[in-house]
Short mmCIF file of C-alpha atoms in Angstrom, two decimals:
data_model
loop_
_atom_site.label_atom_id
_atom_site.label_comp_id
_atom_site.label_asym_id
_atom_site.label_seq_id
_atom_site.Cartn_x
_atom_site.Cartn_y
_atom_site.Cartn_z
CA UNK A 1 116.92 133.33 151.46
CA UNK A 2 120.79 132.97 151.04
CA UNK A 3 122.77 136.34 150.50
CA UNK A 4 124.40 134.53 147.34
CA UNK A 5 122.20 133.82 144.52
CA UNK A 6 124.13 131.58 141.52
CA UNK A 7 122.33 130.92 137.96
CA UNK A 8 123.49 127.13 136.93
CA UNK A 9 122.18 125.82 133.57
CA UNK A 10 122.73 122.46 131.77
CA UNK A 11 121.14 120.72 128.67
CA UNK A 12 121.99 117.42 128.42
CA UNK A 13 122.73 114.22 130.30
CA UNK A 14 126.16 114.69 130.72
CA UNK A 15 125.82 118.55 131.50
CA UNK A 16 123.35 117.74 134.17
CA UNK A 17 125.94 115.17 135.86
CA UNK A 18 128.59 117.69 135.76
CA UNK A 19 126.41 120.51 136.67
CA UNK A 20 125.07 118.48 139.94
CA UNK A 21 128.46 117.69 141.11
CA UNK A 22 129.44 121.35 140.72
CA UNK A 23 126.65 122.63 142.52
CA UNK A 24 127.29 120.24 145.29
CA UNK A 25 130.87 121.37 145.57
CA UNK A 26 129.99 125.33 145.43
CA UNK A 27 127.68 125.12 148.00
CA UNK A 28 130.05 123.33 150.48
CA UNK A 29 132.28 126.19 149.67
CA UNK A 30 129.76 129.24 149.64
CA UNK A 31 126.49 128.40 151.08
CA UNK A 32 124.58 129.69 147.98
CA UNK A 33 121.52 129.24 146.19
CA UNK A 34 121.65 127.41 142.98
CA UNK A 35 118.72 128.16 140.51
CA UNK A 36 118.36 127.54 136.76
CA UNK A 37 118.06 124.78 134.12
CA UNK A 38 119.06 120.95 134.36
CA UNK A 39 117.66 117.66 134.82
CA UNK A 40 117.13 115.39 137.41
CA UNK A 41 120.62 115.02 139.06
CA UNK A 42 120.82 118.51 139.43
CA UNK A 43 117.52 118.33 141.33
CA UNK A 44 118.83 115.71 143.41
CA UNK A 45 121.61 118.13 144.11
CA UNK A 46 119.32 120.52 145.39
CA UNK A 47 119.07 123.16 142.31
CA UNK A 48 116.08 124.88 142.30
CA UNK A 49 114.86 124.16 138.61
CA UNK A 50 113.02 126.74 136.93
CA UNK A 51 113.29 125.01 133.81
CA UNK A 52 113.89 121.29 132.68
CA UNK A 53 116.65 120.34 130.36
CA UNK A 54 114.36 117.82 128.39
CA UNK A 55 112.52 120.72 127.02
CA UNK A 56 115.37 122.06 125.05
CA UNK A 57 117.76 119.08 124.30
CA UNK A 58 117.81 117.96 120.87
CA UNK A 59 120.64 117.22 118.55
CA UNK A 60 120.95 117.77 114.61
CA UNK A 61 119.87 120.54 112.73
CA UNK A 62 116.29 119.35 111.61
CA UNK A 63 115.75 118.13 115.30
CA UNK A 64 116.43 121.80 116.62
CA UNK A 65 114.03 123.57 114.11
CA UNK A 66 110.97 121.80 115.69
CA UNK A 67 112.37 122.68 119.17
CA UNK A 68 112.63 126.81 118.55
CA UNK A 69 109.16 127.46 120.20
CA UNK A 70 110.34 125.58 123.43
CA UNK A 71 113.98 127.20 123.28
CA UNK A 72 112.49 130.76 123.05
CA UNK A 73 110.28 130.12 125.90
CA UNK A 74 112.76 128.75 128.11
CA UNK A 75 115.55 131.74 127.22
CA UNK A 76 112.72 133.94 128.40
CA UNK A 77 111.76 131.88 131.56
CA UNK A 78 115.50 131.78 132.81
CA UNK A 79 116.30 135.54 132.07
CA UNK A 80 112.97 136.71 133.63
CA UNK A 81 113.86 134.87 136.87
CA UNK A 82 117.69 136.23 136.27
CA UNK A 83 115.96 139.88 136.45
CA UNK A 84 114.51 138.97 139.83
CA UNK A 85 116.93 137.35 141.63
CA UNK A 86 119.78 139.21 140.20
CA UNK A 87 122.50 136.28 140.66
CA UNK A 88 125.90 137.17 141.18
CA UNK A 89 127.16 134.97 138.60
CA UNK A 90 125.95 132.60 135.93
CA UNK A 91 127.34 129.23 135.33
CA UNK A 92 126.92 127.61 131.82
CA UNK A 93 127.52 124.05 131.04
CA UNK A 94 128.53 123.12 127.62
CA UNK A 95 124.99 123.40 125.23
CA UNK A 96 126.33 125.97 123.09
CA UNK A 97 123.78 126.51 120.88
CA UNK A 98 121.46 127.85 123.99
CA UNK A 99 123.95 129.12 126.29
CA UNK A 100 125.76 131.57 123.62
CA UNK A 101 122.37 133.18 123.59
CA UNK A 102 121.45 132.88 127.15
CA UNK A 103 125.17 134.56 128.03
CA UNK A 104 124.51 137.38 125.73
CA UNK A 105 121.00 138.00 127.17
CA UNK A 106 122.42 137.57 130.72
CA UNK A 107 125.47 139.99 130.24
CA UNK A 108 123.48 142.71 128.93
CA UNK A 109 121.66 142.61 132.16
CA UNK A 110 124.82 142.69 134.05
CA UNK A 111 125.12 139.13 135.29
CA UNK A 112 128.77 137.76 134.53
CA UNK A 113 129.09 134.32 133.01
CA UNK A 114 131.66 131.56 133.21
CA UNK A 115 131.51 128.76 130.78
CA UNK A 116 131.86 125.39 132.52
CA UNK A 117 133.29 123.10 130.05
CA UNK A 118 133.86 124.95 127.20
CA UNK A 119 132.53 124.01 123.73
CA UNK A 120 134.25 121.96 121.44
CA UNK A 121 134.59 124.79 119.16
CA UNK A 122 138.05 124.08 117.82
CA UNK A 123 136.40 121.00 115.98
CA UNK A 124 133.59 122.88 114.27
CA UNK A 125 132.70 126.19 113.82
CA UNK A 126 136.23 127.55 115.33
CA UNK A 127 135.62 131.58 114.82
CA UNK A 128 132.75 131.01 117.85
CA UNK A 129 135.15 130.92 120.20
CA UNK A 130 135.12 135.17 119.64
CA UNK A 131 131.78 134.78 120.90
CA UNK A 132 133.14 133.02 124.08
CA UNK A 133 135.65 136.11 124.51
CA UNK A 134 132.50 138.55 124.55
CA UNK A 135 130.15 137.14 126.52
CA UNK A 136 131.93 134.93 128.94
CA UNK A 137 134.27 136.24 131.93
CA UNK A 138 135.89 132.82 132.09
CA UNK A 139 136.25 129.38 130.39
CA UNK A 140 137.08 126.13 132.04
CA UNK A 141 137.97 123.41 129.66
CA UNK A 142 138.41 119.78 130.13
CA UNK A 143 140.98 119.02 127.58
CA UNK A 144 144.51 120.37 127.64
CA UNK A 145 144.67 121.46 124.12
CA UNK A 146 141.54 123.52 124.32
CA UNK A 147 143.03 126.29 126.31
CA UNK A 148 145.44 127.31 123.78
CA UNK A 149 142.70 127.47 121.28
CA UNK A 150 140.65 129.62 123.58
CA UNK A 151 143.39 131.76 124.58
CA UNK A 152 144.32 132.27 121.09
CA UNK A 153 140.82 134.18 121.08
CA UNK A 154 141.32 135.72 123.56
CA UNK A 155 139.53 133.89 126.22
CA UNK A 156 140.61 133.83 129.71
CA UNK A 157 140.51 129.44 129.83
CA UNK A 158 141.68 127.35 132.36
CA UNK A 159 141.93 123.48 132.36
CA UNK A 160 140.69 121.78 135.29
CA UNK A 161 140.86 117.99 133.83
CA UNK A 162 138.08 115.81 132.95
CA UNK A 163 135.55 115.22 135.31
CA UNK A 164 134.72 111.65 134.27
CA UNK A 165 138.09 110.61 135.45
CA UNK A 166 137.10 110.46 139.00
CA UNK A 167 133.40 109.23 138.33
CA UNK A 168 134.21 106.37 135.57
CA UNK A 169 134.19 103.07 137.35
CA UNK A 170 132.43 99.72 137.26
CA UNK A 171 130.19 98.86 140.40
CA UNK A 172 131.00 95.28 140.64
CA UNK A 173 133.41 92.61 138.78
CA UNK A 174 133.04 91.67 135.47
CA UNK A 175 132.31 88.03 136.45
CA UNK A 176 129.65 89.43 138.97
CA UNK A 177 127.92 91.77 136.23
CA UNK A 178 128.26 88.87 133.68
CA UNK A 179 126.63 86.34 135.93
CA UNK A 180 124.03 88.86 136.83
CA UNK A 181 123.04 89.11 133.52
CA UNK A 182 123.29 85.57 132.63
CA UNK A 183 126.21 85.90 130.59
CA UNK A 184 129.45 83.55 130.43
CA UNK A 185 132.38 85.50 131.37
CA UNK A 186 134.37 82.96 129.58
CA UNK A 187 132.87 83.81 126.16
CA UNK A 188 133.38 86.96 124.51
CA UNK A 189 130.97 90.07 124.70
CA UNK A 190 130.18 92.87 122.62
CA UNK A 191 128.65 95.92 124.22
CA UNK A 192 126.20 98.01 122.09
CA UNK A 193 125.81 101.44 123.20
CA UNK A 194 123.18 103.11 120.92
CA UNK A 195 123.63 106.67 122.36
CA UNK A 196 121.39 108.45 125.16
CA UNK A 197 119.00 110.61 123.28
CA UNK A 198 115.90 109.22 121.80
CA UNK A 199 116.78 110.22 118.45
CA UNK A 200 120.11 108.54 118.53
CA UNK A 201 118.14 105.21 119.47
CA UNK A 202 116.12 105.50 116.56
CA UNK A 203 119.28 105.94 114.32
CA UNK A 204 121.58 103.73 115.50
CA UNK A 205 120.01 100.86 117.38
CA UNK A 206 118.69 99.02 114.57
CA UNK A 207 122.01 98.87 112.87
CA UNK A 208 123.66 97.88 115.74
CA UNK A 209 121.11 95.10 116.47
CA UNK A 210 121.85 94.00 112.68
CA UNK A 211 125.55 94.13 113.29
CA UNK A 212 125.19 91.99 116.39
CA UNK A 213 123.59 89.23 113.98
CA UNK A 214 126.12 89.45 111.58
CA UNK A 215 128.94 89.32 114.34
CA UNK A 216 126.94 86.11 115.63
CA UNK A 217 127.25 84.49 112.17
CA UNK A 218 130.97 84.74 111.86
CA UNK A 219 131.70 84.04 115.77
CA UNK A 220 128.79 82.14 117.49
CA UNK A 221 130.31 82.14 120.81
CA UNK A 222 129.84 85.81 120.96
CA UNK A 223 127.38 87.33 123.34
CA UNK A 224 125.69 90.96 123.14
CA UNK A 225 124.66 93.24 125.67
CA UNK A 226 122.66 96.75 124.89
CA UNK A 227 123.45 99.39 127.63
CA UNK A 228 120.38 101.81 127.28
CA UNK A 229 120.69 105.16 129.56
CA UNK A 230 117.80 105.54 132.19
CA UNK A 231 114.47 106.84 131.05
CA UNK A 232 114.23 104.45 127.87
CA UNK A 233 111.68 102.13 129.27
CA UNK A 234 109.83 101.59 125.79
CA UNK A 235 113.12 100.78 124.14
CA UNK A 236 113.90 98.19 126.83
CA UNK A 237 110.72 96.49 126.07
CA UNK A 238 110.99 96.46 122.70
CA UNK A 239 114.63 94.54 122.99
CA UNK A 240 113.08 91.92 125.16
CA UNK A 241 111.67 89.98 122.13
CA UNK A 242 115.56 89.87 120.95
CA UNK A 243 117.14 86.50 121.61
CA UNK A 244 120.29 87.48 120.49
CA UNK A 245 120.87 90.37 123.26
CA UNK A 246 120.83 91.07 126.72
CA UNK A 247 119.21 94.61 127.26
CA UNK A 248 120.69 96.72 130.65
CA UNK A 249 119.60 99.69 131.83
CA UNK A 250 121.57 102.47 134.25
CA UNK A 251 124.57 99.83 134.52
CA UNK A 252 126.54 101.37 131.51
CA UNK A 253 129.90 101.57 133.23
CA UNK A 254 129.58 97.64 134.46
CA UNK A 255 128.66 97.04 130.68
CA UNK A 256 131.69 98.32 129.06
CA UNK A 257 134.12 96.95 131.74
CA UNK A 258 132.77 93.71 131.21
CA UNK A 259 132.62 93.63 127.35
CA UNK A 260 135.55 92.59 125.36
CA UNK A 261 134.61 95.18 122.66
CA UNK A 262 132.28 97.94 122.70
CA UNK A 263 130.37 99.63 119.78
CA UNK A 264 129.75 102.86 121.19
CA UNK A 265 127.33 106.32 119.56
CA UNK A 266 130.08 109.05 119.28
CA UNK A 267 129.77 111.46 122.43
CA UNK A 268 130.74 111.22 125.62
CA UNK A 269 130.53 107.51 126.12
CA UNK A 270 133.28 107.22 123.97
CA UNK A 271 135.31 108.82 126.53
CA UNK A 272 134.06 106.76 129.29
CA UNK A 273 134.72 103.61 127.05
CA UNK A 274 138.69 104.87 126.88
CA UNK A 275 138.89 105.76 130.53
CA UNK A 276 137.53 101.85 131.23
CA UNK A 277 140.14 100.57 128.81
CA UNK A 278 137.48 98.77 126.54
CA UNK A 279 138.50 98.40 122.95
CA UNK A 280 135.77 100.22 120.94
CA UNK A 281 134.58 100.96 117.54
CA UNK A 282 133.01 104.22 117.30
CA UNK A 283 129.50 104.92 115.17
CA UNK A 284 126.90 107.57 114.34
CA UNK A 285 123.99 108.31 112.33
CA UNK A 286 122.24 112.02 112.06
CA UNK A 287 119.17 112.84 109.92
CA UNK A 288 120.40 113.72 106.22
CA UNK A 289 120.26 117.48 106.75
CA UNK A 290 121.92 117.34 109.52
CA UNK A 291 124.72 115.19 107.80
CA UNK A 292 125.25 117.89 104.92
CA UNK A 293 125.49 120.91 107.57
CA UNK A 294 128.41 118.94 109.58
CA UNK A 295 130.23 118.23 106.43
CA UNK A 296 130.64 122.11 106.16
CA UNK A 297 131.30 122.90 109.30
CA UNK A 298 133.23 120.21 110.91
CA UNK A 299 137.20 121.17 110.46
CA UNK A 300 138.92 118.29 112.29
CA UNK A 301 139.88 114.90 110.16
CA UNK A 302 138.23 112.79 112.89
CA UNK A 303 134.59 112.51 114.87
CA UNK A 304 135.49 110.27 117.54
CA UNK A 305 136.52 111.82 120.64
CA UNK A 306 139.44 109.29 121.71
CA UNK A 307 141.12 110.36 117.91
CA UNK A 308 140.64 114.15 118.57
CA UNK A 309 141.94 113.50 122.23
CA UNK A 310 145.05 111.55 120.80
CA UNK A 311 145.60 113.35 117.26
CA UNK A 312 145.77 110.36 115.47
CA UNK A 313 143.45 107.23 114.49
CA UNK A 314 142.96 105.31 117.84
CA UNK A 315 139.65 103.86 117.04
CA UNK A 316 137.54 103.02 114.09
CA UNK A 317 134.98 105.64 113.36
CA UNK A 318 132.01 104.62 111.24
CA UNK A 319 129.84 107.53 110.20
CA UNK A 320 126.60 107.62 108.08
CA UNK A 321 126.57 105.59 105.03
CA UNK A 322 129.87 103.73 106.65
CA UNK A 323 128.03 103.12 109.73
CA UNK A 324 126.12 99.57 108.42
CA UNK A 325 126.01 96.24 109.88
CA UNK A 326 128.97 94.74 107.64
CA UNK A 327 131.64 97.27 108.35
CA UNK A 328 130.59 97.04 112.30
CA UNK A 329 130.86 93.41 112.15
CA UNK A 330 133.82 93.51 110.13
CA UNK A 331 135.71 96.40 112.52
CA UNK A 332 134.40 94.59 115.87
CA UNK A 333 135.78 91.00 114.58
CA UNK A 334 138.82 92.33 114.09
CA UNK A 335 139.25 93.37 117.41
CA UNK A 336 137.80 89.93 119.07
CA UNK A 337 140.38 88.04 116.86
CA UNK A 338 143.45 90.18 116.21
CA UNK A 339 145.78 90.40 118.98
CA UNK A 340 147.94 93.39 117.25
CA UNK A 341 145.21 95.46 116.40
CA UNK A 342 143.78 94.74 120.58
CA UNK A 343 147.15 95.76 121.55
CA UNK A 344 147.76 98.94 119.53
CA UNK A 345 144.14 100.26 120.18
CA UNK A 346 144.83 99.66 124.06
CA UNK A 347 147.88 101.31 123.86
CA UNK A 348 145.85 104.18 122.24
CA UNK A 349 143.60 104.34 124.78
CA UNK A 350 146.33 104.85 127.52
CA UNK A 351 147.42 107.55 125.55
CA UNK A 352 144.04 109.34 125.69
CA UNK A 353 143.57 108.36 129.16
CA UNK A 354 146.77 110.00 130.26
CA UNK A 355 145.60 113.42 128.33
CA UNK A 356 142.25 113.43 130.43
CA UNK A 357 144.38 114.88 133.11
CA UNK A 358 144.35 113.86 136.84
CA UNK A 359 141.05 113.62 139.08
CA UNK A 360 139.75 116.63 140.67
CA UNK A 361 138.24 118.69 137.92
CA UNK A 362 134.97 119.23 139.93
CA UNK A 363 137.14 120.76 142.86
CA UNK A 364 139.06 122.91 140.71
CA UNK A 365 136.36 124.36 139.03
CA UNK A 366 134.46 125.08 142.30
CA UNK A 367 137.41 126.83 143.68
CA UNK A 368 137.79 128.92 140.66
CA UNK A 369 134.32 129.97 140.77
CA UNK A 370 134.29 130.31 144.37
CA UNK A 371 137.29 132.62 144.26
CA UNK A 372 135.43 134.66 141.65
CA UNK A 373 132.63 135.32 143.80
#
């Protein structure tokens, strides 16, 4: 077995993608053996998975409560492996509810931790930055303004840029993709992105389909694409009966790049949409209990990531009761018909893209971590 063991952990689809890329870059530099928690991307990158991220990935307060037993079992399993293998370092990727607890347990056992993709505590529960200071040796930030926030809390933080800058690109031209979907490139296309988690689909997809029907009434030439993340075959089958929409799986970047407007569930997909330069409307709906908690804890004036990055309202954001078919249709049609509104948003998205930093975030992160070893 290689002399250097590294524990690496990710708990969500985006984290699994970033951690997999980092694992490949680290192995190329250090020949280390990586083990930990993640998903299919990390497995394909050669990480030895001792826990699957699907066991613990949730969003929202009420959803977390149901997963508490699985969360505890997974924590115990990872810490037990760390005690046996004695890794030189633990790399924990975002997913703060789980990773802050894991870092505390690992630090007490002598394993130093690096926060790869530091959590967005500047947006909610900012006092938790103090926990990062106590439990992590270093935090790597993907947004430039995060560095000052974390350094003020005493965290050794560095800006690496956003990993998506290097990877968000369509695989084919707009005309090729729309032809493949049986759609007309001469007509407007609205992409609907309901989110990657099952509970997001449950909360968001019915309203998005209702909004598509509203848009079609006012703009009969509009065409609709529903972009689903891999692994949602049941939802794809259910959508096969929807005559007004074309459903695509595993082709999110092509769907966004080919769209005139995208209606996007809040999260990583909004950053991807900004990088692709497609005007968007951001929506989100969570369980009622979660909504009450978020209203108390969130400290920023916005929840859409492009608005947070720009520090102003660049894209429309519709949350909870505001997220309804009529409002979504109105905002979407405005971007389809109003040239000035469209130009203003495109200008704001260009500003957002510039703030995400240059390419090479993964390589910078790997170099920093390799030097720590």
